[in-house]
Short mmCIF file of C-alpha atoms and ligand atoms in Angstrom, two decimals:
data_model
loop_
_atom_site.label_atom_id
_atom_site.label_comp_id
_atom_site.label_asym_id
_atom_site.label_seq_id
_atom_site.Cartn_x
_atom_site.Cartn_y
_atom_site.Cartn_z
CA UNK J 1 -0.06 0.01 0.03
CA UNK J 2 0.97 3.45 -0.71
CA UNK J 3 0.96 6.20 1.74
CA UNK J 4 -2.49 7.31 0.05
CA UNK J 5 -3.59 3.82 0.90
CA UNK J 6 -4.02 2.78 -2.82
CA UNK J 7 -2.30 -0.47 -3.73
CA UNK J 8 -0.13 0.02 -6.67
CA UNK J 9 -1.39 -1.05 -9.81
CA UNK J 10 0.10 -4.10 -11.34
CA UNK J 11 -1.27 -4.07 -14.86
CA UNK J 12 -1.58 -0.94 -17.40
CA UNK J 13 -5.38 -0.80 -17.09
CA UNK J 14 -5.58 -0.48 -13.37
CA UNK J 15 -2.69 1.99 -13.36
CA UNK J 16 -4.51 4.19 -15.89
CA UNK J 17 -7.53 4.00 -13.69
CA UNK J 18 -5.69 5.06 -10.76
CA UNK J 19 -3.77 7.92 -12.35
CA UNK J 20 -6.52 9.68 -14.54
CA UNK J 21 -6.36 12.92 -12.43
CA UNK J 22 -2.66 13.19 -12.74
CA UNK J 23 -2.82 12.25 -16.39
CA UNK J 24 -5.20 15.19 -17.23
CA UNK J 25 -3.13 17.55 -15.23
CA UNK J 26 0.00 16.65 -17.13
CA UNK J 27 -2.02 17.04 -20.61
CA UNK J 28 -3.32 20.36 -19.58
CA UNK J 29 0.31 21.55 -18.82
CA UNK J 30 1.53 20.50 -22.26
CA UNK J 31 -1.53 22.13 -23.90
CA UNK J 32 -0.89 25.43 -21.96
CA UNK J 33 2.40 25.96 -23.92
CA UNK J 34 1.55 28.05 -27.05
CA UNK J 35 3.94 26.14 -29.51
CA UNK J 36 2.71 27.82 -32.80
CA UNK J 37 5.50 27.03 -35.17
CA UNK J 38 4.47 29.51 -37.76
CA UNK J 39 5.10 32.61 -35.47
CA UNK J 40 8.59 33.33 -34.69
CA UNK J 41 7.26 35.26 -31.29
CA UNK J 42 6.52 31.72 -30.11
CA UNK J 43 9.88 30.19 -30.73
CA UNK J 44 10.70 30.14 -27.07
CA UNK J 45 7.37 28.27 -26.36
CA UNK J 46 8.13 25.66 -28.97
CA UNK J 47 11.57 25.10 -27.16
CA UNK J 48 9.59 24.84 -23.87
CA UNK J 49 7.31 22.34 -25.31
CA UNK J 50 10.38 20.38 -26.53
CA UNK J 51 11.95 20.46 -23.25
CA UNK J 52 8.74 19.67 -21.35
CA UNK J 53 8.20 16.42 -23.40
CA UNK J 54 11.90 15.35 -23.02
CA UNK J 55 11.51 15.71 -19.28
CA UNK J 56 8.26 13.54 -19.36
CA UNK J 57 10.17 10.84 -21.41
CA UNK J 58 12.89 10.86 -18.97
CA UNK J 59 10.58 10.68 -15.81
CA UNK J 60 8.76 7.70 -17.29
CA UNK J 61 12.01 5.85 -18.11
CA UNK J 62 12.92 6.26 -21.85
CA UNK J 63 16.53 6.28 -22.63
CA UNK J 64 18.71 8.37 -24.76
CA UNK J 65 16.39 11.60 -24.40
CA UNK J 66 17.45 14.32 -26.45
CA UNK J 67 16.22 17.81 -27.65
CA UNK J 68 18.08 17.89 -30.88
CA UNK J 69 18.48 21.17 -33.04
CA UNK J 70 17.47 21.05 -36.67
CA UNK J 71 17.75 24.64 -37.65
CA UNK J 72 14.25 25.35 -36.89
CA UNK J 73 12.21 24.29 -33.93
CA UNK J 74 13.88 21.23 -32.05
CA UNK J 75 12.77 17.67 -32.40
CA UNK J 76 12.47 15.27 -29.24
CA UNK J 77 14.14 11.80 -29.65
CA UNK J 78 14.13 8.97 -27.02
CA UNK J 79 14.04 5.30 -27.20
CA UNK J 80 13.85 2.12 -25.04
CA UNK J 81 15.53 -0.82 -26.77
CA UNK J 82 15.55 -3.65 -24.15
CA UNK J 83 12.88 -5.83 -25.72
CA UNK J 84 15.30 -8.36 -27.18
CA UNK J 85 14.16 -10.17 -30.27
CA UNK J 86 10.86 -8.05 -30.35
CA UNK J 87 10.14 -5.74 -33.30
CA UNK J 88 11.24 -2.08 -33.15
CA UNK J 89 8.60 0.73 -33.82
CA UNK J 90 9.26 4.42 -34.48
CA UNK J 91 6.69 6.72 -33.14
CA UNK J 92 5.99 10.16 -34.78
CA UNK J 93 3.87 13.03 -33.63
CA UNK J 94 4.22 16.70 -33.62
CA UNK J 95 4.08 19.20 -30.78
CA UNK J 96 3.64 22.26 -32.87
CA UNK J 97 0.21 23.85 -33.26
CA UNK J 98 -1.57 26.24 -35.51
CA UNK J 99 -2.01 29.92 -34.99
CA UNK J 100 -5.47 30.61 -33.00
CA UNK J 101 -6.79 33.38 -34.78
CA UNK J 102 -9.82 34.41 -35.02
CA UNK J 103 -9.31 34.46 -31.13
CA UNK J 104 -12.77 36.04 -30.56
CA UNK J 105 -14.48 33.11 -31.81
CA UNK J 106 -12.83 30.71 -29.12
CA UNK J 107 -15.41 29.92 -26.45
CA UNK J 108 -12.54 29.45 -23.94
CA UNK J 109 -9.12 30.65 -24.42
CA UNK J 110 -7.07 28.38 -26.64
CA UNK J 111 -4.29 27.65 -24.30
CA UNK J 112 -6.39 27.25 -21.34
CA UNK J 113 -7.65 23.72 -21.56
CA UNK J 114 -10.79 22.75 -20.23
CA UNK J 115 -13.32 19.82 -20.58
CA UNK J 116 -16.49 20.85 -21.89
CA UNK J 117 -19.24 18.31 -22.85
CA UNK J 118 -16.85 15.33 -22.98
CA UNK J 119 -14.37 17.19 -24.95
CA UNK J 120 -10.74 18.54 -24.07
CA UNK J 121 -10.93 21.95 -25.61
CA UNK J 122 -7.57 23.65 -26.40
CA UNK J 123 -5.48 24.44 -29.34
CA UNK J 124 -3.45 21.21 -30.03
CA UNK J 125 -5.80 18.90 -28.15
CA UNK J 126 -6.44 16.72 -31.30
CA UNK J 127 -3.85 18.07 -33.81
CA UNK J 128 -1.46 16.79 -32.40
CA UNK J 129 -0.23 17.28 -28.78
CA UNK J 130 -3.25 15.40 -27.36
CA UNK J 131 -2.19 12.27 -29.45
CA UNK J 132 1.50 12.84 -28.57
CA UNK J 133 0.60 12.73 -24.82
CA UNK J 134 -1.25 9.53 -25.41
CA UNK J 135 1.91 7.88 -26.33
CA UNK J 136 3.64 9.30 -23.33
CA UNK J 137 1.01 7.92 -20.98
CA UNK J 138 0.89 4.35 -22.89
CA UNK J 139 4.60 3.97 -22.41
CA UNK J 140 4.33 5.42 -18.64
CA UNK J 141 1.55 2.81 -17.83
CA UNK J 142 3.51 -0.28 -19.41
CA UNK J 143 6.89 0.80 -17.73
CA UNK J 144 5.44 1.44 -14.32
CA UNK J 145 3.49 -1.64 -14.05
CA UNK J 146 5.64 -4.24 -16.06
CA UNK J 147 9.01 -2.52 -15.91
CA UNK J 148 9.23 -3.41 -19.62
CA UNK J 149 7.68 -2.59 -23.14
CA UNK J 150 6.69 -5.48 -25.11
CA UNK J 151 8.50 -3.88 -28.11
CA UNK J 152 11.43 -1.63 -28.73
CA UNK J 153 10.27 1.91 -29.21
CA UNK J 154 12.06 4.96 -30.72
CA UNK J 155 10.09 8.39 -30.60
CA UNK J 156 10.47 11.19 -32.90
CA UNK J 157 8.28 14.41 -31.92
CA UNK J 158 8.82 17.34 -34.13
CA UNK J 159 7.70 21.08 -33.83
CA UNK J 160 7.48 22.09 -37.56
CA UNK J 161 4.76 20.13 -38.96
CA UNK J 162 2.28 22.89 -39.29
CA UNK J 163 4.78 25.37 -40.71
CA UNK J 164 5.86 22.94 -43.47
CA UNK J 165 9.76 23.45 -43.08
CA UNK J 166 12.08 21.19 -44.97
CA UNK J 167 14.27 20.90 -41.78
CA UNK J 168 12.93 17.52 -40.54
CA UNK J 169 13.64 15.71 -43.67
CA UNK J 170 17.17 16.95 -43.56
CA UNK J 171 17.34 15.87 -39.90
CA UNK J 172 15.89 12.24 -40.70
CA UNK J 173 18.30 11.90 -43.60
CA UNK J 174 21.31 12.57 -41.16
CA UNK J 175 19.99 10.06 -38.68
CA UNK J 176 19.08 7.17 -40.55
CA UNK J 177 20.76 4.78 -38.45
CA UNK J 178 19.49 6.17 -35.20
CA UNK J 179 15.97 6.13 -36.45
CA UNK J 180 15.86 2.34 -38.01
CA UNK J 181 12.85 0.35 -37.21
CA UNK J 182 10.53 -2.45 -38.42
CA UNK J 183 7.70 -0.09 -38.51
CA UNK J 184 6.62 3.52 -38.29
CA UNK J 185 3.78 4.69 -36.15
CA UNK J 186 2.36 8.08 -36.96
CA UNK J 187 -0.53 9.27 -34.71
CA UNK J 188 -1.60 12.61 -36.66
CA UNK J 189 -4.95 11.56 -38.16
CA UNK J 190 -8.58 10.65 -36.91
CA UNK J 191 -11.51 8.59 -37.31
CA UNK J 192 -14.32 8.56 -39.66
CA UNK J 193 -17.14 10.72 -39.88
CA UNK J 194 -19.45 10.04 -37.05
CA UNK J 195 -16.64 9.22 -34.73
CA UNK J 196 -16.06 5.87 -36.16
CA UNK J 197 -12.93 4.06 -35.37
CA UNK J 198 -10.59 4.26 -38.39
CA UNK J 199 -7.07 3.52 -39.50
CA UNK J 200 -6.07 5.94 -42.11
CA UNK J 201 -4.51 4.37 -45.17
CA UNK J 202 -3.79 7.55 -47.40
CA UNK J 203 -3.13 11.05 -47.29
CA UNK J 204 -2.80 13.85 -49.99
CA UNK J 205 0.15 15.70 -50.88
CA UNK J 206 0.12 19.50 -51.26
CA UNK J 207 1.51 22.21 -53.39
CA UNK J 208 1.38 25.76 -51.88
CA UNK J 209 2.03 28.78 -54.03
CA UNK J 210 1.48 32.50 -54.47
CA UNK J 211 0.59 34.20 -57.69
CA UNK J 212 1.48 37.84 -57.98
CA UNK J 213 0.09 40.22 -60.78
CA UNK J 214 1.77 43.38 -61.21
CA UNK J 215 0.24 46.47 -63.15
CA UNK J 216 1.38 50.02 -62.94
CA UNK J 217 3.99 51.01 -60.71
CA UNK J 218 1.55 52.87 -58.35
CA UNK J 219 -2.24 52.80 -57.94
CA UNK J 220 -3.92 54.86 -60.72
CA UNK J 221 -6.84 57.24 -60.76
CA UNK J 222 -9.46 55.05 -62.22
CA UNK J 223 -11.32 57.82 -63.80
CA UNK J 224 -8.23 59.32 -65.65
CA UNK J 225 -6.66 55.91 -66.72
CA UNK J 226 -9.78 53.25 -66.33
CA UNK J 227 -10.38 51.93 -69.71
CA UNK J 228 -6.96 52.15 -71.18
CA UNK J 229 -4.99 50.27 -68.32
CA UNK J 230 -5.43 46.78 -67.40
CA UNK J 231 -6.69 46.07 -63.70
CA UNK J 232 -4.34 43.66 -61.94
CA UNK J 233 -7.19 42.48 -59.83
CA UNK J 234 -9.32 41.76 -62.91
CA UNK J 235 -6.40 40.04 -64.58
CA UNK J 236 -5.99 37.89 -61.29
CA UNK J 237 -9.51 36.86 -61.41
CA UNK J 238 -9.28 35.88 -64.99
CA UNK J 239 -6.13 33.79 -64.17
CA UNK J 240 -8.00 32.10 -61.29
CA UNK J 241 -11.21 31.33 -63.41
CA UNK J 242 -8.83 29.74 -66.03
CA UNK J 243 -7.40 27.40 -63.39
CA UNK J 244 -10.50 25.81 -62.33
CA UNK J 245 -14.04 25.44 -64.04
CA UNK J 246 -17.27 26.00 -62.34
CA UNK J 247 -17.97 22.48 -62.24
CA UNK J 248 -14.60 21.62 -60.21
CA UNK J 249 -12.42 20.41 -63.09
CA UNK J 250 -8.91 21.51 -62.96
CA UNK J 251 -8.06 23.46 -66.08
CA UNK J 252 -4.24 23.12 -65.75
CA UNK J 253 -2.87 21.11 -68.77
CA UNK J 254 -1.32 17.95 -67.65
CA UNK J 255 -2.56 18.26 -64.11
CA UNK J 256 -4.25 14.86 -64.07
CA UNK J 257 -1.73 13.02 -66.10
CA UNK J 258 0.08 11.23 -63.13
CA UNK J 259 -3.09 10.43 -60.91
CA UNK J 260 -2.88 6.81 -60.11
CA UNK J 261 -6.48 5.19 -59.62
CA UNK J 262 -7.06 2.96 -56.58
CA UNK J 263 -7.24 -0.62 -57.61
CA UNK J 264 -10.88 -1.99 -58.06
CA UNK J 265 -10.77 -3.68 -54.63
CA UNK J 266 -9.31 -0.50 -52.88
CA UNK J 267 -12.05 1.55 -54.64
CA UNK J 268 -14.84 -0.79 -53.72
CA UNK J 269 -13.80 -0.75 -49.88
CA UNK J 270 -13.36 3.05 -50.12
CA UNK J 271 -16.67 3.64 -51.61
CA UNK J 272 -18.52 1.48 -49.43
CA UNK J 273 -17.63 3.61 -46.38
CA UNK J 274 -20.80 4.80 -44.56
CA UNK J 275 -20.38 8.50 -45.53
CA UNK J 276 -23.46 10.76 -45.00
CA UNK J 277 -23.32 13.56 -47.54
CA UNK J 278 -26.12 15.58 -45.73
CA UNK J 279 -24.52 15.29 -42.38
CA UNK J 280 -21.21 16.40 -44.04
CA UNK J 281 -22.87 19.29 -45.50
CA UNK J 282 -24.47 20.45 -42.32
CA UNK J 283 -21.07 20.33 -40.52
CA UNK J 284 -19.69 22.56 -43.10
CA UNK J 285 -22.53 25.11 -42.97
CA UNK J 286 -22.93 25.66 -46.72
CA UNK J 287 -26.19 25.55 -48.68
CA UNK J 288 -24.92 22.86 -51.10
CA UNK J 289 -21.85 20.68 -51.64
CA UNK J 290 -19.78 21.15 -54.83
CA UNK J 291 -17.20 19.21 -56.56
CA UNK J 292 -15.78 17.23 -59.45
CA UNK J 293 -18.32 15.89 -61.66
CA UNK J 294 -18.47 11.85 -61.62
CA UNK J 295 -17.18 11.64 -58.22
CA UNK J 296 -18.64 11.11 -54.84
CA UNK J 297 -18.04 13.45 -51.94
CA UNK J 298 -16.00 11.02 -49.98
CA UNK J 299 -13.87 10.77 -53.04
CA UNK J 300 -13.63 14.34 -53.66
CA UNK J 301 -12.24 15.02 -50.19
CA UNK J 302 -9.60 12.24 -50.00
CA UNK J 303 -8.58 10.42 -53.38
CA UNK J 304 -9.10 13.18 -56.30
CA UNK J 305 -6.74 16.18 -56.47
CA UNK J 306 -7.95 19.77 -55.79
CA UNK J 307 -7.08 23.36 -56.28
CA UNK J 308 -8.03 26.16 -53.82
CA UNK J 309 -7.53 29.91 -53.26
CA UNK J 310 -6.70 30.32 -49.76
CA UNK J 311 -6.59 33.91 -49.76
CA UNK J 312 -6.66 36.86 -52.39
CA UNK J 313 -5.86 40.54 -51.95
CA UNK J 314 -5.67 43.74 -54.05
CA UNK J 315 -6.12 47.29 -53.72
CA UNK J 316 -8.42 49.14 -51.59
CA UNK J 317 -10.03 47.30 -48.58
CA UNK J 318 -11.04 50.16 -46.31
CA UNK J 319 -14.09 51.71 -45.32
CA UNK J 320 -16.00 53.81 -48.06
CA UNK J 321 -14.80 54.26 -51.46
CA UNK J 322 -11.67 54.90 -53.13
CA UNK J 323 -11.42 55.01 -57.18
CA UNK J 324 -8.14 53.35 -58.18
CA UNK J 325 -6.68 50.88 -60.55
CA UNK J 326 -4.49 49.01 -57.81
CA UNK J 327 -0.91 48.52 -58.81
CA UNK J 328 -0.79 44.81 -57.70
CA UNK J 329 -3.01 41.74 -57.02
CA UNK J 330 -2.15 38.47 -55.10
CA UNK J 331 -3.60 35.08 -54.35
CA UNK J 332 -2.50 32.03 -52.35
CA UNK J 333 -3.25 28.91 -54.03
CA UNK J 334 -2.96 25.27 -52.73
CA UNK J 335 -3.43 21.94 -54.58
CA UNK J 336 -3.98 18.63 -52.71
CA UNK J 337 -2.17 15.90 -54.74
CA UNK J 338 -2.68 12.14 -54.77
CA UNK J 339 -0.34 9.52 -55.94
CA UNK J 340 1.76 9.81 -58.33
CA UNK J 341 1.51 13.58 -58.68
CA UNK J 342 4.57 15.41 -57.06
CA UNK J 343 4.51 19.26 -55.86
CA UNK J 344 7.40 20.25 -58.34
CA UNK J 345 5.91 18.90 -61.42
CA UNK J 346 2.32 20.43 -60.45
CA UNK J 347 4.03 23.72 -59.69
CA UNK J 348 5.75 23.67 -63.25
CA UNK J 349 2.32 23.35 -64.77
CA UNK J 350 0.60 25.83 -62.59
CA UNK J 351 3.18 28.49 -63.57
CA UNK J 352 2.99 27.65 -67.35
CA UNK J 353 -0.83 27.87 -67.12
CA UNK J 354 -0.84 31.23 -65.03
CA UNK J 355 1.59 32.82 -67.66
CA UNK J 356 -0.42 31.53 -70.42
CA UNK J 357 -3.75 33.27 -68.92
CA UNK J 358 -2.06 36.65 -68.03
CA UNK J 359 -3.29 39.27 -70.26
CA UNK J 360 -0.89 41.81 -71.97
CA UNK J 361 -0.69 45.00 -69.51
CA UNK J 362 0.31 43.04 -66.40
CA UNK J 363 2.94 40.66 -65.42
CA UNK J 364 2.50 37.77 -63.27
CA UNK J 365 4.80 35.40 -61.44
CA UNK J 366 4.08 32.03 -59.14
CA UNK J 367 6.28 31.31 -56.39
CA UNK J 368 6.19 27.82 -54.77
CA UNK J 369 5.81 28.37 -51.02
CA UNK J 370 5.82 24.62 -49.90
CA UNK J 371 5.19 21.15 -50.80
CA UNK J 372 4.70 17.49 -49.54
CA UNK J 373 4.04 14.24 -51.42
CA UNK J 374 1.04 12.32 -50.96
CA UNK J 375 1.09 8.90 -49.35
CA UNK J 376 -0.51 5.48 -49.65
CA UNK J 377 0.52 2.71 -46.83
CA UNK J 378 0.68 -0.97 -47.26
CA UNK J 379 -2.80 -2.32 -46.37
CA UNK J 380 -1.71 -5.92 -46.33
CA UNK J 381 1.25 -5.51 -43.95
CA UNK J 382 0.75 -7.40 -40.91
CA UNK J 383 1.35 -4.32 -38.62
CA UNK J 384 -1.95 -3.14 -40.00
CA UNK J 385 -3.83 -6.11 -38.96
CA UNK J 386 -2.33 -5.87 -35.36
CA UNK J 387 -3.17 -2.18 -35.24
CA UNK J 388 -6.89 -3.08 -36.30
CA UNK J 389 -7.01 -5.51 -33.47
CA UNK J 390 -5.75 -3.10 -30.95
CA UNK J 391 -8.17 -0.50 -31.90
CA UNK J 392 -11.05 -2.86 -31.77
CA UNK J 393 -10.05 -4.19 -28.34
CA UNK J 394 -9.93 -0.66 -27.16
CA UNK J 395 -13.23 0.97 -28.87
CA UNK J 396 -15.24 -2.15 -29.26
CA UNK J 397 -15.64 -1.89 -32.99
CA UNK J 398 -13.11 -2.81 -35.71
CA UNK J 399 -11.79 0.24 -37.44
CA UNK J 400 -12.74 1.29 -40.97
CA UNK J 401 -9.81 1.79 -43.62
CA UNK J 402 -10.11 5.36 -44.37
CA UNK J 403 -8.62 7.81 -46.71
CA UNK J 404 -7.62 11.54 -45.40
CA UNK J 405 -7.69 14.52 -47.60
CA UNK J 406 -5.09 16.32 -45.39
CA UNK J 407 -1.37 16.26 -45.74
CA UNK J 408 1.37 14.79 -43.52
CA UNK J 409 4.54 15.40 -45.71
CA UNK J 410 6.72 13.57 -43.27
CA UNK J 411 5.03 10.20 -44.24
CA UNK J 412 6.79 10.04 -47.68
CA UNK J 413 10.17 11.12 -46.07
CA UNK J 414 9.93 8.35 -43.40
CA UNK J 415 8.73 5.83 -46.30
CA UNK J 416 11.78 6.95 -48.41
CA UNK J 417 14.48 7.76 -46.02
CA UNK J 418 13.96 4.74 -43.59
CA UNK J 419 12.26 2.33 -45.89
CA UNK J 420 9.44 1.87 -43.12
CA UNK J 421 6.02 0.44 -43.42
CA UNK J 422 3.80 3.09 -41.81
CA UNK J 423 0.64 2.78 -39.75
CA UNK J 424 -1.48 5.87 -39.11
CA UNK J 425 -2.89 5.21 -35.85
CA UNK J 426 -4.94 8.42 -34.99
CA UNK J 427 -7.79 9.17 -32.77
CA UNK J 428 -9.10 12.70 -33.58
CA UNK J 429 -12.60 12.79 -34.49
CA UNK J 430 -13.55 14.75 -37.94
CA UNK J 431 -15.53 17.19 -35.86
CA UNK J 432 -12.77 18.47 -33.62
CA UNK J 433 -12.10 21.66 -35.23
CA UNK J 434 -8.58 21.14 -35.88
CA UNK J 435 -6.81 24.33 -37.14
CA UNK J 436 -10.22 26.22 -36.20
CA UNK J 437 -11.39 27.87 -33.05
CA UNK J 438 -12.64 25.61 -30.40
CA UNK J 439 -10.33 22.69 -31.27
CA UNK J 440 -10.92 19.76 -28.92
CA UNK J 441 -10.26 16.16 -28.49
CA UNK J 442 -13.07 13.72 -27.50
CA UNK J 443 -11.99 12.68 -23.82
CA UNK J 444 -13.15 8.98 -24.62
CA UNK J 445 -10.98 8.73 -27.85
CA UNK J 446 -7.95 10.32 -25.52
CA UNK J 447 -8.68 7.63 -22.71
CA UNK J 448 -9.38 4.76 -25.19
CA UNK J 449 -6.78 5.74 -27.57
CA UNK J 450 -4.10 5.04 -24.85
CA UNK J 451 -5.45 1.64 -24.25
CA UNK J 452 -5.25 1.08 -28.01
CA UNK J 453 -1.71 2.03 -28.06
CA UNK J 454 -0.97 -0.17 -25.33
CA UNK J 455 -2.87 -3.31 -27.10
CA UNK J 456 -1.07 -2.42 -30.32
CA UNK J 457 2.57 -2.73 -28.68
CA UNK J 458 1.27 -5.93 -27.30
CA UNK J 459 0.03 -7.18 -30.65
CA UNK J 460 3.04 -6.01 -32.42
CA UNK J 461 5.29 -8.23 -30.00
CA UNK J 462 3.79 -11.14 -31.39
CA UNK J 463 3.36 -10.22 -35.01
CA UNK J 464 5.82 -11.44 -37.55
CA UNK J 465 6.82 -8.42 -39.43
CA UNK J 466 9.41 -10.07 -41.68
CA UNK J 467 11.72 -7.26 -42.18
N1 LIG F 501 -2.55 16.46 -38.85
C1 LIG F 501 -2.86 16.97 -40.06
C2 LIG F 501 -3.02 16.23 -41.19
C3 LIG F 501 -4.49 15.80 -41.40
C4 LIG F 501 -5.43 16.79 -41.68
C5 LIG F 501 -4.70 14.58 -40.83
C6 LIG F 501 -6.76 16.10 -41.80
C7 LIG F 501 -6.01 14.01 -40.91
C8 LIG F 501 -7.05 14.83 -41.32
C9 LIG F 501 -1.41 18.15 -40.08
O1 LIG F 501 -1.14 18.57 -38.90
C10 LIG F 501 -1.80 19.13 -41.18
O2 LIG F 501 -2.66 19.96 -40.68
N2 LIG F 501 -1.21 19.08 -42.13
C11 LIG F 501 -1.31 20.18 -43.08
C12 LIG F 501 -0.13 20.10 -43.91
C13 LIG F 501 0.71 21.48 -44.31
C14 LIG F 501 0.87 22.42 -43.14
C15 LIG F 501 1.86 21.06 -45.04
C16 LIG F 501 -2.32 20.25 -43.91
O3 LIG F 501 -3.06 19.18 -44.30
O4 LIG F 501 -3.00 21.28 -44.28
MN1 LIG F 502 -1.33 17.14 -37.45
MN1 LIG F 503 -2.53 20.36 -38.46
#
């Protein structure tokens, strides 16, 4: 008996039941650190988050804990390699979060976590600190009760995922041996619509670009010059209309050339998912859904490539009126990509199309701001079956195999640099408001997710992964 009169737990489940309050306090402490990777003013907070995670890893008994420099925000590495003969898994999560604006739409402050209606509400609760924390607590429960993990574990937690820096790729390339494993486990995805347990089997890639249209060197009086001088904002509008048809087809020559369809089996499994278009529409708050002809909504948001305008600006945006021809106009464009499209080839084609669409009287340029490759996992890999059994044990329902429209550029990096099969073991709910005000994580997903991770390590220990 301990001094509190509670018998020390002898199995992970009993341990988790006894330590729930402490676990929440520890999660809240991590969520309170505003580790916003995109804002340089928060660089110190990112470092503080990395150090807090490292201290946690040391406290629960991980070895070789290191906060390593990458040139951007640091990565946290640790391992536990005493499960002789058992497989080795590399766990990846990110500790950085998205900016919080618009702040006024948060019902509680983003870095003051609270539980409201069964959800842990805070920036990063779902994406991705909450999921990172689940791994820490799973390791803690195993080491505290059994004194050992069933598998060898390496963890890699990064702080630049949301700001799409290339630093991690370089760091992974330089640390290949240290990161070698039999399987990679990435917890940065979520369940299916309706919070149905799911394992993600593909993510889309991304190309992020900016279009700048330049007209006269300064704004001109639209009365004195209008009619004879091309308006950069209108030229930009023409360019954008020429990139995507009203029906949703992308009008960039060659854009679809490398799109690799799913196999018939993959397609059947995917199109059988219980997707409710109307519920999805209501969640978005729009009067009607839109998209590429010949494809279902579930396909449009996950396995088809897209082109979107993320922002546009030009000329006068203040109160009242001002009569000008603006000197310049700009747009931020992103394309979600699917295998085998690449950001580089897509950028070349986008640039060529923009230049072709640019009317005389203005000049246009396209800069690439970021990119990441799409990813598909090996569905037949034995680790996938192990993960499926683990999720079923913890949540009581076998997970669906789903395809995600979001992007995790590091997946392609881990696959290429480390030759790792990857399991995307994520626990967010599509309704978690990731990147938006009032982000949260369903408390039950957090709690059962820790159990699923523990089951997964136990399952992996008895799975033949045939390196
Ligand atoms: N965790 C997300 C990726 C994701 C999105 C998974 C939706 C499952 C569903 C990740 O943190 C993210 O936001 N990625 C960015 C990538 C970008 C910053 C390069 C994205 O998808 O916009
Ligand atoms: Mn994420
Ligand atoms: Mn994100």
